[in-house]
Short mmCIF file of C-alpha atoms in Angstrom, two decimals:
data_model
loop_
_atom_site.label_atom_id
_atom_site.label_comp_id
_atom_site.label_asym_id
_atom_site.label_seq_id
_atom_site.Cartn_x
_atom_site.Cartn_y
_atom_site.Cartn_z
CA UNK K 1 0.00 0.00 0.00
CA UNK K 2 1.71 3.39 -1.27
CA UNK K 3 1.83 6.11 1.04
CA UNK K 4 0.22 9.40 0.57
CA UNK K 5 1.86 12.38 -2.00
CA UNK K 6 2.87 15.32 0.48
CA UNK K 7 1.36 18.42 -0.21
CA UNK K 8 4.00 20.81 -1.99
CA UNK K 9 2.66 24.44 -2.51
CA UNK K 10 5.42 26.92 -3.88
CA UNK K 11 4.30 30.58 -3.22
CA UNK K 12 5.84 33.09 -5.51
CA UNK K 13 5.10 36.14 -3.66
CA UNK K 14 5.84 39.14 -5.95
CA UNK K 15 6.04 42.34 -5.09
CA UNK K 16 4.43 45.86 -6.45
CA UNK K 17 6.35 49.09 -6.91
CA UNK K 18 4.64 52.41 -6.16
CA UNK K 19 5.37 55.99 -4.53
CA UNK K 20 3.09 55.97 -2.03
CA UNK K 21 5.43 57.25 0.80
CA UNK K 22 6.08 60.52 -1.66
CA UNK K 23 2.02 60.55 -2.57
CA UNK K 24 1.81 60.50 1.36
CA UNK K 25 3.79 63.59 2.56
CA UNK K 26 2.35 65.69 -0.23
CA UNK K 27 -0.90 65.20 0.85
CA UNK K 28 0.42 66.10 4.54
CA UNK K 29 1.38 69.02 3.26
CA UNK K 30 -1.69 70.20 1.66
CA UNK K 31 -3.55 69.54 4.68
CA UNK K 32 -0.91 71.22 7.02
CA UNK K 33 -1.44 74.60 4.37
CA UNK K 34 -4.79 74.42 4.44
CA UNK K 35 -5.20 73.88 8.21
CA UNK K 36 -4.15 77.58 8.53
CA UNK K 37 -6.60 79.32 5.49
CA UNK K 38 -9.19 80.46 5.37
CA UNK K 39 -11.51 80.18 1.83
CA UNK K 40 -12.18 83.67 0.90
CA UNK K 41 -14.19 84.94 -2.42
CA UNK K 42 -10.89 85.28 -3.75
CA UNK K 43 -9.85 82.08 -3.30
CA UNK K 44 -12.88 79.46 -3.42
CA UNK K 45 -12.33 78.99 -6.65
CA UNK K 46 -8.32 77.41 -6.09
CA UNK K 47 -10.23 75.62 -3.09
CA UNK K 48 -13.17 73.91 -5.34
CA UNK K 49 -10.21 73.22 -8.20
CA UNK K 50 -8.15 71.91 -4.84
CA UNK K 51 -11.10 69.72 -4.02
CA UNK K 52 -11.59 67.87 -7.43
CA UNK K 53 -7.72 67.22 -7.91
CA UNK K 54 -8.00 65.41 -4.51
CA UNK K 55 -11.29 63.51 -4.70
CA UNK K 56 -9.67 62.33 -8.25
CA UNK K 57 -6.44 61.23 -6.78
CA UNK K 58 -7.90 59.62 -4.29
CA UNK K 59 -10.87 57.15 -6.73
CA UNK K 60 -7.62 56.85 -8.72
CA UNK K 61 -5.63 55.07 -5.93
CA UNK K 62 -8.78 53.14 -4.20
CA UNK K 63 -9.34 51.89 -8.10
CA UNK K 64 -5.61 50.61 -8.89
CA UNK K 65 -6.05 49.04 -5.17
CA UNK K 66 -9.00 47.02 -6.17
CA UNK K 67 -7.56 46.34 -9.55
CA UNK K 68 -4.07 45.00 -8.15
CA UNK K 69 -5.99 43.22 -5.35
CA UNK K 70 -8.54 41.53 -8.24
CA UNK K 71 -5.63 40.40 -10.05
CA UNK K 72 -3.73 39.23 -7.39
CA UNK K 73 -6.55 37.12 -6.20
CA UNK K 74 -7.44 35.27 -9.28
CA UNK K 75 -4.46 32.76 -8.35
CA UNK K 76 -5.38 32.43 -4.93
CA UNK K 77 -8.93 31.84 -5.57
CA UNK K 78 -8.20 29.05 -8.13
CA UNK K 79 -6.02 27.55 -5.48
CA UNK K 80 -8.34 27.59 -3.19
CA UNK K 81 -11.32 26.56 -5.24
CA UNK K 82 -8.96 23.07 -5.94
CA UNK K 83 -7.37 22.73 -2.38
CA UNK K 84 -11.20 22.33 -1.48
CA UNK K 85 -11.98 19.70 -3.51
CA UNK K 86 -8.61 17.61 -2.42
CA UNK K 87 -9.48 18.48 1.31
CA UNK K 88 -12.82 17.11 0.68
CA UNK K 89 -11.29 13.97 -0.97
CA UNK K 90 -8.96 13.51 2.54
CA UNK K 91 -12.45 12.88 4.24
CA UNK K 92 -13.28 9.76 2.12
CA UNK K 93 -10.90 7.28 2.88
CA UNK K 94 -10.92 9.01 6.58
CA UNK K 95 -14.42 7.79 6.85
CA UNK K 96 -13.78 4.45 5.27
CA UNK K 97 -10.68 3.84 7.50
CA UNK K 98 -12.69 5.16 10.45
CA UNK K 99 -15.69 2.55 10.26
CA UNK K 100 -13.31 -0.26 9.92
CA UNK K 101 -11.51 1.10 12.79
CA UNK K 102 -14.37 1.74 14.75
CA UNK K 103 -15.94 -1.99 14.05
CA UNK K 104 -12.44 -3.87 14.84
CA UNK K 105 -12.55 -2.17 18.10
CA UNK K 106 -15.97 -3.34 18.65
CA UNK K 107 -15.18 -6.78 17.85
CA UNK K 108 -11.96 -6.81 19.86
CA UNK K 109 -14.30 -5.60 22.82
CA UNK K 110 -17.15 -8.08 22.64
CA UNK K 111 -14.03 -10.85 22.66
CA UNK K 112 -12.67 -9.51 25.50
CA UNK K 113 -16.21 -9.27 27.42
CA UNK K 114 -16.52 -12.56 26.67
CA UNK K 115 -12.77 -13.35 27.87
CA UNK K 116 -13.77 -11.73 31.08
CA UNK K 117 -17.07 -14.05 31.45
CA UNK K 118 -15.33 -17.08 31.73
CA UNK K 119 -12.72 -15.58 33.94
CA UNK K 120 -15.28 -14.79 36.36
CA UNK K 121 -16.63 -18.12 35.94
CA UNK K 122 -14.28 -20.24 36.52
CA UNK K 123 -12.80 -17.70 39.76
CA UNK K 124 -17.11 -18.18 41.20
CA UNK K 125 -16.77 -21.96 40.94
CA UNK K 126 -13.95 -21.76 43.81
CA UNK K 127 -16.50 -19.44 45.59
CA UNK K 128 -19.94 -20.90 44.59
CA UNK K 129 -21.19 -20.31 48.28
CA UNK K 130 -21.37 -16.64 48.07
CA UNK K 131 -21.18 -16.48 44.10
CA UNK K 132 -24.78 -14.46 44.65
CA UNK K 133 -22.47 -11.70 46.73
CA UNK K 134 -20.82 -10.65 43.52
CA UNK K 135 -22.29 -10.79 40.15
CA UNK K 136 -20.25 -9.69 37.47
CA UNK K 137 -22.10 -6.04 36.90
CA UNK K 138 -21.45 -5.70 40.51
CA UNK K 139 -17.42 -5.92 40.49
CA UNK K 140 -17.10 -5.04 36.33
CA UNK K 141 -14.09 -2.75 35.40
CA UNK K 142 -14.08 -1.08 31.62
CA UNK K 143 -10.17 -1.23 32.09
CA UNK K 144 -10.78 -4.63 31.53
CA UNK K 145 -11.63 -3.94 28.65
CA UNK K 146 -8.13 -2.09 27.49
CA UNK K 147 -5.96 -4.30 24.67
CA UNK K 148 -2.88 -3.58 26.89
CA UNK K 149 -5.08 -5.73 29.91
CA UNK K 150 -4.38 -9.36 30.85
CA UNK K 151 -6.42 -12.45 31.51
CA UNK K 152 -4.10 -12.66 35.00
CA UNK K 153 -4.60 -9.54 36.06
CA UNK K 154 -8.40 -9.52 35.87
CA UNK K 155 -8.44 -13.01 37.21
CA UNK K 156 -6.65 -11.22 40.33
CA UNK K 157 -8.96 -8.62 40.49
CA UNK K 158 -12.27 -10.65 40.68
CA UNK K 159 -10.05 -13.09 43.14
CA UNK K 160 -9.03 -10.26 45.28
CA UNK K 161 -13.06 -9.03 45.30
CA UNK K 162 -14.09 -12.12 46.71
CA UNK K 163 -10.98 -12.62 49.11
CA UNK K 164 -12.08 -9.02 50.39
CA UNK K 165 -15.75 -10.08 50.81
CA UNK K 166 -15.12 -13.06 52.79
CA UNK K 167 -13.10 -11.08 54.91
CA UNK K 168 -15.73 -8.89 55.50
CA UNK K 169 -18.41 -11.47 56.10
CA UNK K 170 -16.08 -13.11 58.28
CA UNK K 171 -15.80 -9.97 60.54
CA UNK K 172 -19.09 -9.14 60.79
CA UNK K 173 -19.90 -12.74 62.10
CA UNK K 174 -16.96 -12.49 64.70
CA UNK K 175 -18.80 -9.28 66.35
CA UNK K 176 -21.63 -11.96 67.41
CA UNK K 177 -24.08 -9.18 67.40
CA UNK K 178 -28.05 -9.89 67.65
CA UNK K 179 -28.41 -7.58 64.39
CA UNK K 180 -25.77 -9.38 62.16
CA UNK K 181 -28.11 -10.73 59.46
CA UNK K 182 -29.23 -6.91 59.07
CA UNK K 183 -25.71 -6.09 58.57
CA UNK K 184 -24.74 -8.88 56.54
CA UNK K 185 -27.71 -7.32 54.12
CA UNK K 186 -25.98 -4.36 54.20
CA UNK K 187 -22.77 -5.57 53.01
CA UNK K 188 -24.27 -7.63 50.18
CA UNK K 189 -26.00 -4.87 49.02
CA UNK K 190 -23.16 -2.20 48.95
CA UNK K 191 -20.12 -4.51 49.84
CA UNK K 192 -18.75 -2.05 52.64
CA UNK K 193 -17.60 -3.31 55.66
CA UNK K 194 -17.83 0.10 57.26
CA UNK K 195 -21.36 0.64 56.23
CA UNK K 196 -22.34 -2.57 57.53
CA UNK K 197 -20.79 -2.10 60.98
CA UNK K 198 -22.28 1.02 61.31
CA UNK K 199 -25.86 -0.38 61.00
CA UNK K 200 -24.52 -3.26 63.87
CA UNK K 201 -24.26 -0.25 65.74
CA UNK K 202 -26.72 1.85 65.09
CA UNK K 203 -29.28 -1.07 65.96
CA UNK K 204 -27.37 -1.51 69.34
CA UNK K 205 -28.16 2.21 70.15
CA UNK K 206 -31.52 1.88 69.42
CA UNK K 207 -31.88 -0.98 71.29
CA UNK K 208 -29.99 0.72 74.14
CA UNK K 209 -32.19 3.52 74.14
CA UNK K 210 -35.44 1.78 74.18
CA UNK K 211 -34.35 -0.80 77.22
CA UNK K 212 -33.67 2.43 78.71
CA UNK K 213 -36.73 4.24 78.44
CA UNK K 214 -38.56 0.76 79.20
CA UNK K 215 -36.53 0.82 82.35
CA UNK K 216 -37.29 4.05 83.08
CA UNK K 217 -41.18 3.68 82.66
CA UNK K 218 -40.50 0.76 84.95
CA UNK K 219 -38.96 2.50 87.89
CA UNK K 220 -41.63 5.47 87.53
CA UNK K 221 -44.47 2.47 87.75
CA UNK K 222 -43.06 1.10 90.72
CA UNK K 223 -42.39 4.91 92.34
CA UNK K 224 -45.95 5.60 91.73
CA UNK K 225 -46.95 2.32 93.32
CA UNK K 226 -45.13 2.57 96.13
CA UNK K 227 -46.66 6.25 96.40
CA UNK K 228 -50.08 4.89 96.86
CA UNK K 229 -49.28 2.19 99.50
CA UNK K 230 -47.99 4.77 101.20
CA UNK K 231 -50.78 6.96 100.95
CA UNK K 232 -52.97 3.91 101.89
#
């Protein structure tokens, strides 16, 4: 397959010869002269002849501008009329190469979803008894995904998710609390340890707090019992 023709452009930039510098400082002049009169009857005649010589000169040099910038265009414009069309022929084998791009990736993707499928299978037959803790969507990492990402180090990954949930399942059952199953829920529904605990102890305040007030209600029972023997 032949590689591309570089673009070669050679710009002859030519140049235009003119006295505007000396065109310049005469019309300075005038207008420094003129700065200081005054028209007069005797002189609005020189002043309207004055005023037609410049108005000439001046359509005369805005016409040779447009005319020089005309001609100087017709080069450019044909140029850039056919660098167009080329830069619009760029785009069709960018869109070609593109969608075959695009669908390899695709393909390389769906194989490597597929790769990480039977990974995770084979890792949840050596932990089939809490295989429901961790589904696949729950523990899934796009970077998986990445060309440059190996079978071993997603196996580790899913391994190291399920190593991390027993540990967690295992601590939570070591605290021997009365409200373990509702923190055991916890953790299998957002896998934190931390979260889980907390509802352990949450519940155990609670708890505390209403064996207090029953204890409470208790005492005040027996006060007001022991108020009316009294009083019998």
């Amino acid at each position: 397959m032949g590689n591309l023709v570089p673009v070669e452009v050679k710009k002859n930039i030519g140049t235009i010869e003119d006295n505007l510098d000396v065109v310049e400082a005469s019309i300075r002049q005038k207008l420094a002269e003129y700065a200081q009169v005054v028209i007069t009857k005797d002189s609005i005649q020189d002043g309207k002849e004055l005023l037609a010589d410049i108005r000439k000169e001046k359509k005369s040099l805005d016409d040779e501008r447009k005319a020089i910038k005309k001609a100087w265009m017709k080069p450019y414009e044909a140029f850039e009329a056919r660098a167009k069309k080329i830069i619009d022929l760029y785009d069709e084998p960018v869109k070609l190469i593109h969608s075959q791009l695009e669908t390899y990736e695709e393909d390389r993707k769906a194989a490597k979803r597929n790769d990480i499928k039977k990974i995770y299978e084979f890792v949840v037959k050596e932990n089939a008894e809490i295989a429901d803790w961790l589904p696949l969507e729950k523990i899934y990492d796009t970077k998986w995904e990445n060309a440059t990402c190996k079978d071993k180090t997603i196996r580790e990954a899913i391994e190291m998710a399920f190593s991390q949930i027993k540990i967690s399942i295992s601590t939570i059952q070591s605290m021997q609390s009365a409200w373990e199953e509702d923190a055991l829920h916890v953790l299998k529904d957002t896998g934190s340890l931390p979260l889980a605990i907390e509802k352990i102890n949450s519940l155990t305040k609670q708890a505390e707090r209403i064996e207090e007030a029953k204890k409470a209600q208790e005492e005040a029972s027996k006060a007001e019992l022991e108020a009316k023997r009294a009083e019998d």
